[in-house]
Coordinates of C-alpha atoms and ligand atoms in Angstrom, one line a residue:
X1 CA -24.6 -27.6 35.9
X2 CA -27.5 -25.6 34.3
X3 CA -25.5 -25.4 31.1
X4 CA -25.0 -29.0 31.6
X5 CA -28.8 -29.8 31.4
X6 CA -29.5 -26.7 29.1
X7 CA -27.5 -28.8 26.2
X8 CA -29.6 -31.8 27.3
X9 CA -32.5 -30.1 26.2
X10 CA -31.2 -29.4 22.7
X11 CA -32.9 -31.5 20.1
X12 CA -30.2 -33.9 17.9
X13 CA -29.7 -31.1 14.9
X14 CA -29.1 -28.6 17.6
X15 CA -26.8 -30.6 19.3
X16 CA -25.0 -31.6 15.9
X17 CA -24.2 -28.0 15.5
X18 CA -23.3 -27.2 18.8
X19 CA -20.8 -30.3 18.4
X20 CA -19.7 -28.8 14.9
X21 CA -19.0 -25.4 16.5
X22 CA -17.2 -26.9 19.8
X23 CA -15.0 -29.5 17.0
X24 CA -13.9 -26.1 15.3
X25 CA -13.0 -24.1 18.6
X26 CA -11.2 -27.4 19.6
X27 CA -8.8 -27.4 16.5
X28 CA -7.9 -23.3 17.4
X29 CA -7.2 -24.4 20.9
X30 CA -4.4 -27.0 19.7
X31 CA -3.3 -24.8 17.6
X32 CA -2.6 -21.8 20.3
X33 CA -1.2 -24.7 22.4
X34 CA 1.7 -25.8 19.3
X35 CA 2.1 -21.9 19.1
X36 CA 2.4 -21.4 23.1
X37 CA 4.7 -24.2 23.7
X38 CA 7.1 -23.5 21.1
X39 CA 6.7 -19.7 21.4
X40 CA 10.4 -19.5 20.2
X41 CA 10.7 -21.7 17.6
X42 CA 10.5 -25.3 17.2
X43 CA 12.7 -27.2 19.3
X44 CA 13.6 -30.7 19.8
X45 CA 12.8 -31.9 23.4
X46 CA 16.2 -34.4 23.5
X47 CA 18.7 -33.1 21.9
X48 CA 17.2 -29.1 22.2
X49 CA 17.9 -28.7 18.0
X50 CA 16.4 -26.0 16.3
X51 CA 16.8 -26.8 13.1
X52 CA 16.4 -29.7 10.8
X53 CA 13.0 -29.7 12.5
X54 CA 10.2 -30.7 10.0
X55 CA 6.7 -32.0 10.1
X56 CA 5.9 -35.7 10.5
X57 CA 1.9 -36.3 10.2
X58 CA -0.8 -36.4 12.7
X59 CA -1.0 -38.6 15.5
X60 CA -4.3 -38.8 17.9
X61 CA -4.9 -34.8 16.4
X62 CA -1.6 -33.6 17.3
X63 CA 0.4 -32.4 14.3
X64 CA 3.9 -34.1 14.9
X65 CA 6.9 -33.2 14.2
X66 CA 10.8 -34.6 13.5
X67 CA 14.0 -33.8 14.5
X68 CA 17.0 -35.0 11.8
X69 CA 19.5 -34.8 14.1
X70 CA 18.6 -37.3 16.9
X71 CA 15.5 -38.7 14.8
X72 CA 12.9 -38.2 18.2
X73 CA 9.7 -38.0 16.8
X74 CA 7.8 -35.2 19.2
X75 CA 4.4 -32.9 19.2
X76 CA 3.5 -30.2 21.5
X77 CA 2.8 -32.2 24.7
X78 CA 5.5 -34.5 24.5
X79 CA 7.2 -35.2 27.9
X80 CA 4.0 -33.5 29.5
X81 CA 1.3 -36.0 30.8
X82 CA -0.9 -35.4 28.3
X83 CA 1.6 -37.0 26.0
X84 CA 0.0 -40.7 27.3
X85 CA -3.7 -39.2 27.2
X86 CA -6.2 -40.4 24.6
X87 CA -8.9 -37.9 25.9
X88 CA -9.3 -34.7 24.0
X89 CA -7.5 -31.3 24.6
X90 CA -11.4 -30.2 24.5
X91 CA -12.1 -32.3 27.3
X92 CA -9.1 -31.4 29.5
X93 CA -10.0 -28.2 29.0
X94 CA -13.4 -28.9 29.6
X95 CA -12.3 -30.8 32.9
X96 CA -9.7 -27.9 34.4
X97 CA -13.5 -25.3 34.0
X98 CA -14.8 -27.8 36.2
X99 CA -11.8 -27.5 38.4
X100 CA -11.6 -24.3 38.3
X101 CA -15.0 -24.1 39.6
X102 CA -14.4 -26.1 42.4
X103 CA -17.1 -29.1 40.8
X104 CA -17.5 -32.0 42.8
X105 CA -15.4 -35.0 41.5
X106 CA -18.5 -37.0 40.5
X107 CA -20.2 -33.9 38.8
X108 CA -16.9 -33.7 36.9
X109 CA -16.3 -37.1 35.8
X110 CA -20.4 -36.6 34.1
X111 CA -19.9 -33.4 32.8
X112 CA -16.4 -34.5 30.9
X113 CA -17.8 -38.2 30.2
X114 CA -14.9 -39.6 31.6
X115 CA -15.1 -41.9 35.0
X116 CA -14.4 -40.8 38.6
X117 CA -11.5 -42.7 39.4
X118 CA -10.2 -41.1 35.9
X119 CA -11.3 -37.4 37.5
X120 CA -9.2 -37.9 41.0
X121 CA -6.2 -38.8 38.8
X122 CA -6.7 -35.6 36.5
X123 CA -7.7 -33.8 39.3
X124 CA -3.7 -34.7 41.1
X125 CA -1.7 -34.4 37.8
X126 CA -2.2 -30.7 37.7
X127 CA -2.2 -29.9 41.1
X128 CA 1.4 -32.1 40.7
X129 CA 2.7 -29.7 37.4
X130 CA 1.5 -26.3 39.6
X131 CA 3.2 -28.0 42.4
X132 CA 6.5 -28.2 40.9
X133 CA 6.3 -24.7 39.3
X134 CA 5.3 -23.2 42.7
X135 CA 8.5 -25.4 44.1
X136 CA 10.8 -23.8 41.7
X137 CA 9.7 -20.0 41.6
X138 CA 8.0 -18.9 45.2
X139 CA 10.7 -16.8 46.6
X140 CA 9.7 -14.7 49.5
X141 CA 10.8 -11.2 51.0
X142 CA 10.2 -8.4 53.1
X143 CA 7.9 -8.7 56.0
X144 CA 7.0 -12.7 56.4
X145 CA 5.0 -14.4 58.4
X146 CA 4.9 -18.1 59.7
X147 CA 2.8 -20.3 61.0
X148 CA 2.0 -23.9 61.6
X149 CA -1.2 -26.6 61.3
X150 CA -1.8 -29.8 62.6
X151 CA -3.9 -31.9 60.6
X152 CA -4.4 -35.7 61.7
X153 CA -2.6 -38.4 59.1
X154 CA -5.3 -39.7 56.9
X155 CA -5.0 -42.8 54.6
X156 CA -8.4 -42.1 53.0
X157 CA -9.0 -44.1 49.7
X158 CA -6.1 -46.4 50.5
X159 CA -6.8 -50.1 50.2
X160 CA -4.1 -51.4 52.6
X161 CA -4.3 -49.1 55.2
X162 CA -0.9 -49.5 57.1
X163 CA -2.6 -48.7 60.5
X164 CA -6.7 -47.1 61.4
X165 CA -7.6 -45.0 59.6
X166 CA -8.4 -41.5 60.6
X167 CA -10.7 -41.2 57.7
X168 CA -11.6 -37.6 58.2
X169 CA -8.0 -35.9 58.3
X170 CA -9.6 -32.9 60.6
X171 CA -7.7 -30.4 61.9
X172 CA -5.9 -31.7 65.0
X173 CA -5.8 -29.6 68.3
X174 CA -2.6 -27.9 68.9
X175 CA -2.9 -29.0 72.9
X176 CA -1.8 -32.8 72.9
X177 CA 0.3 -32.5 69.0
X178 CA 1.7 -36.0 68.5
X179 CA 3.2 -38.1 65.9
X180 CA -0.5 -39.1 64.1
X181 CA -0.4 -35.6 62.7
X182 CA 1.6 -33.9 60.0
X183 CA 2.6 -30.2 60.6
X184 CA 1.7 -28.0 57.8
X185 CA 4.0 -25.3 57.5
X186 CA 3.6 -22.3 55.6
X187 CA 4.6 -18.6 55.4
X188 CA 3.3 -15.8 53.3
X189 CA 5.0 -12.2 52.5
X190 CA 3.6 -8.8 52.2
X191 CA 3.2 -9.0 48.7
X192 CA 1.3 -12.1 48.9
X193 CA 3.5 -14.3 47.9
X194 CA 3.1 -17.9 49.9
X195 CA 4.8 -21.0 50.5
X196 CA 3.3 -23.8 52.3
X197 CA 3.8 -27.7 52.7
X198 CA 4.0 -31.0 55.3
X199 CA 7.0 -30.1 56.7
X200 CA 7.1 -32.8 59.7
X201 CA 5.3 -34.9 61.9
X202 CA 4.1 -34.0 65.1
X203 CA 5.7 -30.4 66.6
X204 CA 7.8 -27.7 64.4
X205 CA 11.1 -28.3 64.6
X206 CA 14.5 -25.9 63.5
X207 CA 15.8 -28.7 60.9
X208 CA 12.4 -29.1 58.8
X209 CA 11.8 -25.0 59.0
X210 CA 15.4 -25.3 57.7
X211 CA 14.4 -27.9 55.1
X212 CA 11.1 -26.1 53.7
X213 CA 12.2 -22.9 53.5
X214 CA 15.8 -23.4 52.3
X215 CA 16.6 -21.2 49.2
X216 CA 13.0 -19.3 50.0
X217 CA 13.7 -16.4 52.4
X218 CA 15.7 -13.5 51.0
X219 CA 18.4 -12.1 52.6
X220 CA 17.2 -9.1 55.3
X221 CA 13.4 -10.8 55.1
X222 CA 12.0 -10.1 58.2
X223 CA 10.4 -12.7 59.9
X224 CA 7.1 -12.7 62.2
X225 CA 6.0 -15.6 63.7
X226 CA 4.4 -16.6 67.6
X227 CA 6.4 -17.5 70.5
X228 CA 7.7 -21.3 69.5
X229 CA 11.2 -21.0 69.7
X230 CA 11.7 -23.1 66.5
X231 CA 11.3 -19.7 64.8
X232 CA 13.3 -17.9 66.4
X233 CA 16.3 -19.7 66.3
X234 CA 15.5 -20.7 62.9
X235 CA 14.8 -16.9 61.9
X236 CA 18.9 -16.2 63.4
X237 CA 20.2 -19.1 61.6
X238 CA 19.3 -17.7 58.4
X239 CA 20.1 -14.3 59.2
X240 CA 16.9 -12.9 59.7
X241 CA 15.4 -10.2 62.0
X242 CA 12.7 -12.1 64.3
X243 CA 9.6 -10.3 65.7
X244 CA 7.8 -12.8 67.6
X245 CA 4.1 -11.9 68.2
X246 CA 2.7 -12.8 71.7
X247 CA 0.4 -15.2 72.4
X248 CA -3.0 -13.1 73.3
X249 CA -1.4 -10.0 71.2
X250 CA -2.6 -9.6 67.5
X251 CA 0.1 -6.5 66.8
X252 CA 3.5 -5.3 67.2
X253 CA 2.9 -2.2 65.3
X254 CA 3.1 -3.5 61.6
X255 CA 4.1 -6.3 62.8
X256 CA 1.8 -9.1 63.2
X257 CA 0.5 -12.4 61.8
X258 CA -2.8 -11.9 60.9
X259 CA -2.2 -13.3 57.1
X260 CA -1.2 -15.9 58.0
X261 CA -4.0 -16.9 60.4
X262 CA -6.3 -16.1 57.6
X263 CA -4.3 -18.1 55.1
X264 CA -4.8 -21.4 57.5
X265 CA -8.4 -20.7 57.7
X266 CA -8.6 -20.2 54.2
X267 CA -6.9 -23.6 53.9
X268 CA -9.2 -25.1 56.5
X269 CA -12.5 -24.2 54.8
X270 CA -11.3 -25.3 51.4
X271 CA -10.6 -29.0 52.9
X272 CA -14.0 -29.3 54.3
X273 CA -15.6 -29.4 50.7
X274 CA -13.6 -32.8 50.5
X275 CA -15.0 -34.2 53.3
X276 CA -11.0 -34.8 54.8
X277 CA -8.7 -35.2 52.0
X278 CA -5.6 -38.4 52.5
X279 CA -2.1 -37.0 53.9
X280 CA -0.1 -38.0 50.5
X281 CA -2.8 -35.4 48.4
X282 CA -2.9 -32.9 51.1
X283 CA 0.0 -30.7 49.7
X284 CA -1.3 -30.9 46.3
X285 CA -4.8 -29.3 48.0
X286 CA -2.6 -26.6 50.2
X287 CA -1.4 -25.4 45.7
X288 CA -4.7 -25.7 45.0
X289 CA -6.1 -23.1 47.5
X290 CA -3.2 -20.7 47.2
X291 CA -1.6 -20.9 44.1
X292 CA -4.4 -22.1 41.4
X293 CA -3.6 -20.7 37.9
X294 CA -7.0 -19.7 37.3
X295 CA -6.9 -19.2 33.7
X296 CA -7.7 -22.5 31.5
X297 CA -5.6 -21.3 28.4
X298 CA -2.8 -20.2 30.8
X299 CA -2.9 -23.4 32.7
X300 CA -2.9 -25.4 29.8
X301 CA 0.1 -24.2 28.3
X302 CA 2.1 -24.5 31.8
X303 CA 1.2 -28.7 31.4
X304 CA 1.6 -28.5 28.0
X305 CA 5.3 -27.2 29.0
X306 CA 6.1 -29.1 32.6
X307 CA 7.9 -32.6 32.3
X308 CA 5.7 -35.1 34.3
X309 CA 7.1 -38.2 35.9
X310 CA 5.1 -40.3 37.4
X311 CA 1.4 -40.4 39.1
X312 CA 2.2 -43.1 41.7
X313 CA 5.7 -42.4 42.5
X314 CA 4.0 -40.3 46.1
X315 CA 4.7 -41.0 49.5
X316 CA 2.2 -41.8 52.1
X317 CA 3.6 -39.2 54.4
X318 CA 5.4 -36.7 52.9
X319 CA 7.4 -34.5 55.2
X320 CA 10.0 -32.7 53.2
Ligands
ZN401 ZN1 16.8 -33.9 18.5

């Protein structure tokens, strides 16, 4: 913000060369993104050619380029969601700093001149592209612990609100756990390595451990979790060694589930900057505390590379 209103200050030369310096940088940028995505060699995104690849002109600043074989036309966001954008790489860029910085969605939207609605969307299309990269790589191993959350169903920003609206989404209390509120699931491994989503509504159950976990847990992973026998019989099930942590007892020698307590408090603060976040974003928010890329170039390149499908195709609810 106080670079915001320091460039404010600048008189219009000053800000004419500022905007000459940032136009420059901006042409680099896309050209570190062509180079990034197609790190090893130009390919075609249908038919995967490599050759007969050759340049075909500039569209909206991105160099294009054409594959002979199947004649798709293609640049380096296509199939990305920036393919559809008519904003700036400088200002997605621009907008992912903000991000990054945890900037309110209003601040945001005024910092990268675009509107608020326009922010929020932004704002869910990456959390959706870290999303399904976190989906496909987190394996865990080792020592693991699991716990669960209750957080009440919230239909914030919803126009036709299927039934009240519990506008806040707080943090339900575990005494009196009912079908208005999703269980948020999640485990984490010695080696920091965390997985957590909606897995049901209302208490843990064996089948949606099963579900959310399935393909996660390495073989001879050893699993710590509290008393609910969900874990337990989910831990044997899977083949895993079970230490189950009393209630009242913090340790079982280096056993215990302290990270995970801390990772749901972590989680917990985090929401409260959003005054209650709705339930069909609240996964996006459980990446977006745990397993931000925290590098613009870096992220860029990971959208730049990640098929996107669509922005409203989200369920209201969405246990795994
Ligand atoms: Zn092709």
């Amino acid at each position: 913000m106080n670079l915001y209103h320091l460039i404010q200050s600048l008189n219009p030369e000053q800000k004419s060369q500022l905007l000459h310096i940032l136009q420059s940088e901006s042409k680099s940028n896309q050209e570190n993104l062509v180079e990034a995505k197609f790190h090893n060699g130009l390919f075609c995104p249908k038919c995967g050619c490599t050759e007969n690849i050759t340049k075909f002109g500039f569209k909206n600043g991105h160099q294009r380029f054409r594959c002979k074989n199947c004649g798709r036309v293609f640049n380096e966001v296509t199939d990305s969601f920036l393919m559809g954008t008519k904003k700036d790489i400088s200002i997605w860029k621009k907008y992912i700093d903000c991000m990054l910085n945890h900037f309110t969605i209003r601040n945001t939207a005024e910092i990268c001149g675009i509107n608020k609605t326009t922010a929020f969307v932004w704002r869910h299309k990456i959390l959706d592209v870290i999303s399904s990269k976190t989906d496909k790589e987190i394996k865990l191993n080792g020592i693991i612990e699991v716990d669960e959350a209750f957080f009440n169903i919230s239909y914030k920003g919803m126009r036709n609100l299927p039934r009240e609206s519990h506008h806040r989404g707080t943090k339900a209390n575990k005494r009196g756990i009912s079908n208005a509120q999703v269980c948020v699931t999640c485990a984490i491994d010695r080696n920091k390595n965390s997985y957590g989503k909606i897995s049901n509504l209302g208490r843990i159950t064996i089948d949606s451990l099963n579900r959310l976990f399935e393909n996660r847990i390495e073989i001879e992973s050893i699993i710590c979790s509290d008393s609910n026998s969900a874990y337990r019989k989910f831990s044997e099930g899977i083949g895993c060694k079970h230490i189950e942590i009393e209630s009242g007892k913090h340790k079982n020698g280096i056993y215990h589930i302290n990270h995970i307590n801390s990772y749901h408090s972590k989680l917990k603060t985090f929401l409260r900057k959003f005054n209650g976040v709705a339930t069909k974003y609240l996964n996006n928010y459980i990446v977006w505390v745990d397993n931000m890329i925290d590098e613009i170039e870096e992220l860029m390149n990971i959208i730049c590379k990640q098929r996107y499908r669509s922005f409203n195709d989200r369920k209201l609810i969405p246990v795994i």
